[in-house]
Coordinates of C-alpha atoms in Angstrom, one line a residue:
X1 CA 25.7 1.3 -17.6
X2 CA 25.2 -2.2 -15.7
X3 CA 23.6 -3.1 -12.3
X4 CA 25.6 -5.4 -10.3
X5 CA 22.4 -7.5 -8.7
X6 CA 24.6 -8.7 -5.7
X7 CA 25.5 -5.1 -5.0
X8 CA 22.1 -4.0 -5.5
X9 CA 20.7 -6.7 -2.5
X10 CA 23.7 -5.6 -0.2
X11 CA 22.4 -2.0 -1.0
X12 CA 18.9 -2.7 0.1
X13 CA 19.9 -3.5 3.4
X14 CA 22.2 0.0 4.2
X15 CA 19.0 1.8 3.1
X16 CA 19.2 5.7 1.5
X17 CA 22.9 6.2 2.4
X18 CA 23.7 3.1 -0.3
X19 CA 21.8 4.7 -2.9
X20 CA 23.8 7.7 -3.0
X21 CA 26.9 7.0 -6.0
X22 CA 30.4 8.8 -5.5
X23 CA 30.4 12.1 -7.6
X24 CA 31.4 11.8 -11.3
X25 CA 33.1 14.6 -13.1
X26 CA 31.5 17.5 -14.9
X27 CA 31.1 17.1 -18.5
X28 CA 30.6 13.4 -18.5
X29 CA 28.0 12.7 -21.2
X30 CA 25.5 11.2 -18.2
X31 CA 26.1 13.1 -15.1
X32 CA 25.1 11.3 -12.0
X33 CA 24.6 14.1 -9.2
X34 CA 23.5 17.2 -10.6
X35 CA 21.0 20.2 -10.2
X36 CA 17.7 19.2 -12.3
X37 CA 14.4 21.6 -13.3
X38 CA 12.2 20.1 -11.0
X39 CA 9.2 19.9 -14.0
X40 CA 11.4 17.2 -15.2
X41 CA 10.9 14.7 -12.2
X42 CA 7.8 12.6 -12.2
X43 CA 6.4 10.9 -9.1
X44 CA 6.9 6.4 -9.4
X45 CA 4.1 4.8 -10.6
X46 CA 2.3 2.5 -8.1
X47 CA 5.0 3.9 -5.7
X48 CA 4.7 2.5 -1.9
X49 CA 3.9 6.0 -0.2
X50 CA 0.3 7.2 -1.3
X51 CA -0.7 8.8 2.0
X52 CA 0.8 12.2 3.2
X53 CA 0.1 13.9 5.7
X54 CA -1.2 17.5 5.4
X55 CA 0.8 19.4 8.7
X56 CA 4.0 17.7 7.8
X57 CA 4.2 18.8 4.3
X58 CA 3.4 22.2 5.5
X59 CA 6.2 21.8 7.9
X60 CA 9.0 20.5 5.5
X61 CA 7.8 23.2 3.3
X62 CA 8.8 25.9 5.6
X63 CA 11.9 24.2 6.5
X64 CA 12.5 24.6 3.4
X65 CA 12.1 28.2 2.5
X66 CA 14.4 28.8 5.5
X67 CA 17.7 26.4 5.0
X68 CA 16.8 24.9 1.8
X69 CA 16.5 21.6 0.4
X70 CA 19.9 20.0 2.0
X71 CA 18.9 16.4 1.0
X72 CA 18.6 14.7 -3.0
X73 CA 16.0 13.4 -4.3
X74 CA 17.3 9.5 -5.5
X75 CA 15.9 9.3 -9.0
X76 CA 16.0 6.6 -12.2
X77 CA 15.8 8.1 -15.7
X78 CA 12.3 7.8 -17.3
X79 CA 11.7 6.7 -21.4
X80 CA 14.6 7.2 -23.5
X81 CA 11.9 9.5 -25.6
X82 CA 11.7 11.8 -22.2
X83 CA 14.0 13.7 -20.4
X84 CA 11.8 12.8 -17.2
X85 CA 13.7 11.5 -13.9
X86 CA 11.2 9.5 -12.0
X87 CA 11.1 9.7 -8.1
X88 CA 13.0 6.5 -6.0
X89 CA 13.4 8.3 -2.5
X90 CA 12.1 11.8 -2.1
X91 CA 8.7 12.5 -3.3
X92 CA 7.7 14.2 -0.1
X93 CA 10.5 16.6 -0.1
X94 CA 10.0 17.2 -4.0
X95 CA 6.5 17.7 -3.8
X96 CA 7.1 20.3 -0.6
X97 CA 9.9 21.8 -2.7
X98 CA 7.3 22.4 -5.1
X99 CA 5.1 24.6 -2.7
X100 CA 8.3 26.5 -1.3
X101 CA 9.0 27.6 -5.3
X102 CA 12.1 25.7 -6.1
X103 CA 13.0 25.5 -9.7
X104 CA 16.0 23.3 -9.1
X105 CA 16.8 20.7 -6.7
X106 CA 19.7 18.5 -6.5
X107 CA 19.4 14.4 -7.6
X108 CA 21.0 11.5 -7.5
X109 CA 20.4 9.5 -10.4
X110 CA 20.8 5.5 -10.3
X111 CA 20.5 3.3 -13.1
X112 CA 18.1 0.6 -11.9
X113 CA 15.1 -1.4 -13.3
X114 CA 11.5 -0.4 -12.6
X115 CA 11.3 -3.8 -9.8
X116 CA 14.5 -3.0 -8.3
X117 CA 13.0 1.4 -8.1
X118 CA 10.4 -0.2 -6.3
X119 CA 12.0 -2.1 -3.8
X120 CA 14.4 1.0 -2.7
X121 CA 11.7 2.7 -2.2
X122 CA 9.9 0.5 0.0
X123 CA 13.5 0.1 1.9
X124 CA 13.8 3.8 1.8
X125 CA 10.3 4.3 3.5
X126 CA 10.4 1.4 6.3
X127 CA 14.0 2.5 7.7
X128 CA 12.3 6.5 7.6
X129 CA 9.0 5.0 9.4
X130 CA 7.2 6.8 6.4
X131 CA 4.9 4.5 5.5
X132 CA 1.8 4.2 7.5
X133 CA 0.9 0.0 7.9
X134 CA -1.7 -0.5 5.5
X135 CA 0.6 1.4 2.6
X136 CA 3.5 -1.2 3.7
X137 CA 1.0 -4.1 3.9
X138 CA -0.1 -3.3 0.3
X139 CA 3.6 -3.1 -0.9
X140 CA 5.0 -6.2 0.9
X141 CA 1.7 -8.2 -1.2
X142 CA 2.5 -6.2 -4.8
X143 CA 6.1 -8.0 -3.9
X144 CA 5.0 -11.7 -3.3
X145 CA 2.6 -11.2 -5.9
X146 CA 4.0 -9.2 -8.6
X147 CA 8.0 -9.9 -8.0
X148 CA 7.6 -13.6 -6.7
X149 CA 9.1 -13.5 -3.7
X150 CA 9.0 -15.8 -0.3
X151 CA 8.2 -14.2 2.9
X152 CA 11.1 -15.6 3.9
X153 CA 13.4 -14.1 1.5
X154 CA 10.8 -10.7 1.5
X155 CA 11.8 -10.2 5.5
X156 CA 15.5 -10.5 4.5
X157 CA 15.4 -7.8 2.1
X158 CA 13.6 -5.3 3.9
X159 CA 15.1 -6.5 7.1
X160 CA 12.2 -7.5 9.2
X161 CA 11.4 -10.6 10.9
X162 CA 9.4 -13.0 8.9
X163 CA 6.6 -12.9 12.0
X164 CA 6.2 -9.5 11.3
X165 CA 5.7 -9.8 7.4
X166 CA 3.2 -12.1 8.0
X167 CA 1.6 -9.8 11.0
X168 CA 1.4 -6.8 8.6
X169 CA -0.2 -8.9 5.5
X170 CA -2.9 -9.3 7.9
X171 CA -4.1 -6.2 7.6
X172 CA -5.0 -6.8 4.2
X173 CA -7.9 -8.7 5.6
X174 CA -9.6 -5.7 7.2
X175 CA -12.7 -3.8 5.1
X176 CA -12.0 -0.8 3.1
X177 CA -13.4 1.4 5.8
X178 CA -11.2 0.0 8.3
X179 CA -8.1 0.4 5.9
X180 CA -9.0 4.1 5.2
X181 CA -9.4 4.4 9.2
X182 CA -5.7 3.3 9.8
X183 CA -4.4 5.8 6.9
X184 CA -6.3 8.6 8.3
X185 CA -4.9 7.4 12.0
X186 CA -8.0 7.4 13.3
X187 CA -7.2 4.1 14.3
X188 CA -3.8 3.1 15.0
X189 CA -2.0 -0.1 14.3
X190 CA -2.3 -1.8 16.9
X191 CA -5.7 -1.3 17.2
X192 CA -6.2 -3.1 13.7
X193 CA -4.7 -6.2 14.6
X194 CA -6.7 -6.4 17.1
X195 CA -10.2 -5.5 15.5
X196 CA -8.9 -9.0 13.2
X197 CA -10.3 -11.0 15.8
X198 CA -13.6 -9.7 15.3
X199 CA -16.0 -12.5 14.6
X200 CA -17.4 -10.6 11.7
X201 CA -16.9 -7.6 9.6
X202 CA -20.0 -6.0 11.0
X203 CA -18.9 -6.7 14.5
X204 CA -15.6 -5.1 13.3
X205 CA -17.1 -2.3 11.9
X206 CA -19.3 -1.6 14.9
X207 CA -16.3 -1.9 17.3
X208 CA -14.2 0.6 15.1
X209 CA -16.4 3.0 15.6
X210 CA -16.9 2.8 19.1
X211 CA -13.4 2.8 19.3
X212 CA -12.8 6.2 17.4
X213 CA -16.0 7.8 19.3
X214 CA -14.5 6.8 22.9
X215 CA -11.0 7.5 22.2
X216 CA -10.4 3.5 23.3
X217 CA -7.3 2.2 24.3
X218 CA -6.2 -0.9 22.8
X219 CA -7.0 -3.4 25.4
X220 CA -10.2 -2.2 25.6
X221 CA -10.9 -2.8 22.2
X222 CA -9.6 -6.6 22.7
X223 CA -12.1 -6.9 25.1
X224 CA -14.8 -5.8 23.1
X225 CA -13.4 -8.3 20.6
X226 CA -13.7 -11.0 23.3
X227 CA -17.2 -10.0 24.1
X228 CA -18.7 -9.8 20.6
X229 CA -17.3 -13.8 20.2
X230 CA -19.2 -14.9 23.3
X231 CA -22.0 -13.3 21.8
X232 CA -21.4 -14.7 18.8
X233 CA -20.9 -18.4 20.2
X234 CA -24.2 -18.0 22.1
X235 CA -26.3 -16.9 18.7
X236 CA -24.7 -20.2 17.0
X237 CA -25.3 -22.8 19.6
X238 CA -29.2 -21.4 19.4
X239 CA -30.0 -21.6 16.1
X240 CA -32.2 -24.4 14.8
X241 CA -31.0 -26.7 12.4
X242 CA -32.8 -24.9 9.8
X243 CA -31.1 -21.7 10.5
X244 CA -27.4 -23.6 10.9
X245 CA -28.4 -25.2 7.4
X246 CA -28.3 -21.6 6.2
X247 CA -25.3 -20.3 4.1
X248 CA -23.4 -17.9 5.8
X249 CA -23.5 -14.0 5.5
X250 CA -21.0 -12.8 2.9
X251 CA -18.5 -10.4 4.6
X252 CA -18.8 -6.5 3.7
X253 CA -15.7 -6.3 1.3
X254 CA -17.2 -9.6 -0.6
X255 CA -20.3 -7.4 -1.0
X256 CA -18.1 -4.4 -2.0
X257 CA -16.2 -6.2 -4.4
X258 CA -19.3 -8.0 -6.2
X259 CA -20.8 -4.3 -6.6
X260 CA -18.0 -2.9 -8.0
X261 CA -17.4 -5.8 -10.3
X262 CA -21.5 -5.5 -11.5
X263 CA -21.2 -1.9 -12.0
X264 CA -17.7 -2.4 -14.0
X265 CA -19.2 -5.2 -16.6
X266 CA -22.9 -4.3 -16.3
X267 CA -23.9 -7.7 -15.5
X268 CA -24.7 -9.7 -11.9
X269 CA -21.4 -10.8 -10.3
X270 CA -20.8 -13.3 -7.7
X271 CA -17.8 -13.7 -5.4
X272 CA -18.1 -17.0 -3.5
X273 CA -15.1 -16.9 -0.7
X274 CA -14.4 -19.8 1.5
X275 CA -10.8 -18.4 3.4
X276 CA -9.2 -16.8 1.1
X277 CA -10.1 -19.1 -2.1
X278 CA -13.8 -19.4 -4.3
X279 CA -15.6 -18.9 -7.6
X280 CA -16.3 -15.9 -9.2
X281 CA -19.4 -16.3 -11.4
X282 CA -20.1 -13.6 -13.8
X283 CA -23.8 -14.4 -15.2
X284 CA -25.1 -13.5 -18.8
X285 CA -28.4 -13.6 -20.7
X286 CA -27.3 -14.3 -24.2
X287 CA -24.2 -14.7 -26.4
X288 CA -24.2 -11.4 -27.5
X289 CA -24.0 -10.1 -23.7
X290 CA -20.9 -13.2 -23.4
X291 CA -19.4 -11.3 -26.2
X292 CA -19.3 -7.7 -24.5
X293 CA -18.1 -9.2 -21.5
X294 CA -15.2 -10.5 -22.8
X295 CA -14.5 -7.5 -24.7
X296 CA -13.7 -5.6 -21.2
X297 CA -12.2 -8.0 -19.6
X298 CA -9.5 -8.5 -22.8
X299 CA -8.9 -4.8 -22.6

């Protein structure tokens, strides 16, 4: 079966409803809409959705055990040597299908690549608000990075302005503790965007927490932001030129990221960031020790 590409971008824009193919007749050797043992459906790798949230899937779950699973799941088949279906839209209601004891639930299958699965499931998930902002930020980068696409042509083809591509790509920026804080909603989105402004990630940090603590609106938090720079302005302008001489302090996820990397090649790593761009310098004591290096980083 072939994919017309140009009908597959004009899909991406009419979201879920584009997805679904007219009905083919029974018998056919590769039935399109039909009932499927749900054992045979497998979750997308490296799907966009990894966060959900507890009370809701205990809520579709009961929904279910009372009316029903009215929607499809939208799925691709999996290996030719599998009789899998892997998951495009849906995995919320399979995996609440699951609890409510379904054996059989009704899919949609569409025969699309592994790039194009991903991007209808991002679609799928920004025009249901599924996604919370760092699980979109992280799937908006996998597609500049992985699928080599402009933010221009990006906000086209998940329909968003480009300003807000670039707005939620920021959010990549924040520590890991922050990220986890936005997932968990302890923090919402707005209140990330503003905690960027921090001057540092300990000053971020700090504020985040007061922020969960006190329960703190958002334009509070931008004036903590405000007062933290001052601060910060005072501290440089009285430093001696000694001190000014001085490196700067690395940021917390540059020290995160060098202690992973040390523990993963059992050797002293060191990430050297200047905006965005730097070195990284990955010491060893002998040739021998060069040699078991590169053994796991060629695996």
């Amino acid at each position: 079966m072939s994919v017309d590409l140009k009908g597959q971008r004009r899909a991406l824009g009419r979201g879920l409803d584009a997805l679904l193919p007219a009905p083919v007749a029974a018998g056919t050797a590769e039935r399109s809409v039909f009932l499927c043992a749900i054992e045979k459906i497998v979750p997308q790798k490296g799907q966009p959705r990894q966060y959900f949230d507890e009370t809701e899937l205990k809520e579709l779950t009961a929904s279910i055990l009372e009316h029903g699973l009215i929607e499809p799941l939208v799925v691709r088949r999996g290996q030719p040597s599998t009789d899998q279906f892997e998951i495009i839209a849906g995995e919320r209601r399979w995996r609440a299908a699951q609890r409510a004891g379904l054996r059989e639930v009704i899919v949609v299958v569409k025969d699309v690549s592994p790039k194009e699965a991903f991007e209808l499931a991002l679609v799928e998930n920004v025009q249901r608000s599924d996604l919370n902002p760092i699980e979109l930020a992280e799937a908006l980068d996998r597609l500049l990075r992985e699928h080599g696409y402009t933010q221009e042509v990006l906000a086209e083809r998940v329909g968003k302005e480009r300003s807000t591509i670039t707005n939620t790509l920021r959010l990549l920026k924040l520590p890991q503790r922050i990220r986890t804080m936005v997932i968990s909603r302890e923090l919402s989105e707005g209140h990330a965007r503003a905690l960027l402004g921090a001057p540092d990630d300990r000053a971020m940090e700090d504020i985040a927490d007061r922020t969960i603590r006190g329960k703190l609106p958002v334009r509070k938090v931008e004036t903590l932001i405000r007062n933290a720079k001052a601060r910060a302005a005072e501290r440089s302008s009285d430093d001696t030129p000694e001190e000014k001489a001085k490196p700067p302090a690395k940021a917390a996820s540059t020290r995160d990221l060098e202690q992973r990397l040390t523990r993963r090649l059992g050797t002293k790593v060191e990430v050297r960031d200047q905006g965005g761009k730097g070195e990284l310098a990955i010491l060893y004591s002998s040739l021998d020790e060069l040699d078991r290096i590169l053994a796991l980083l060629e695996r």
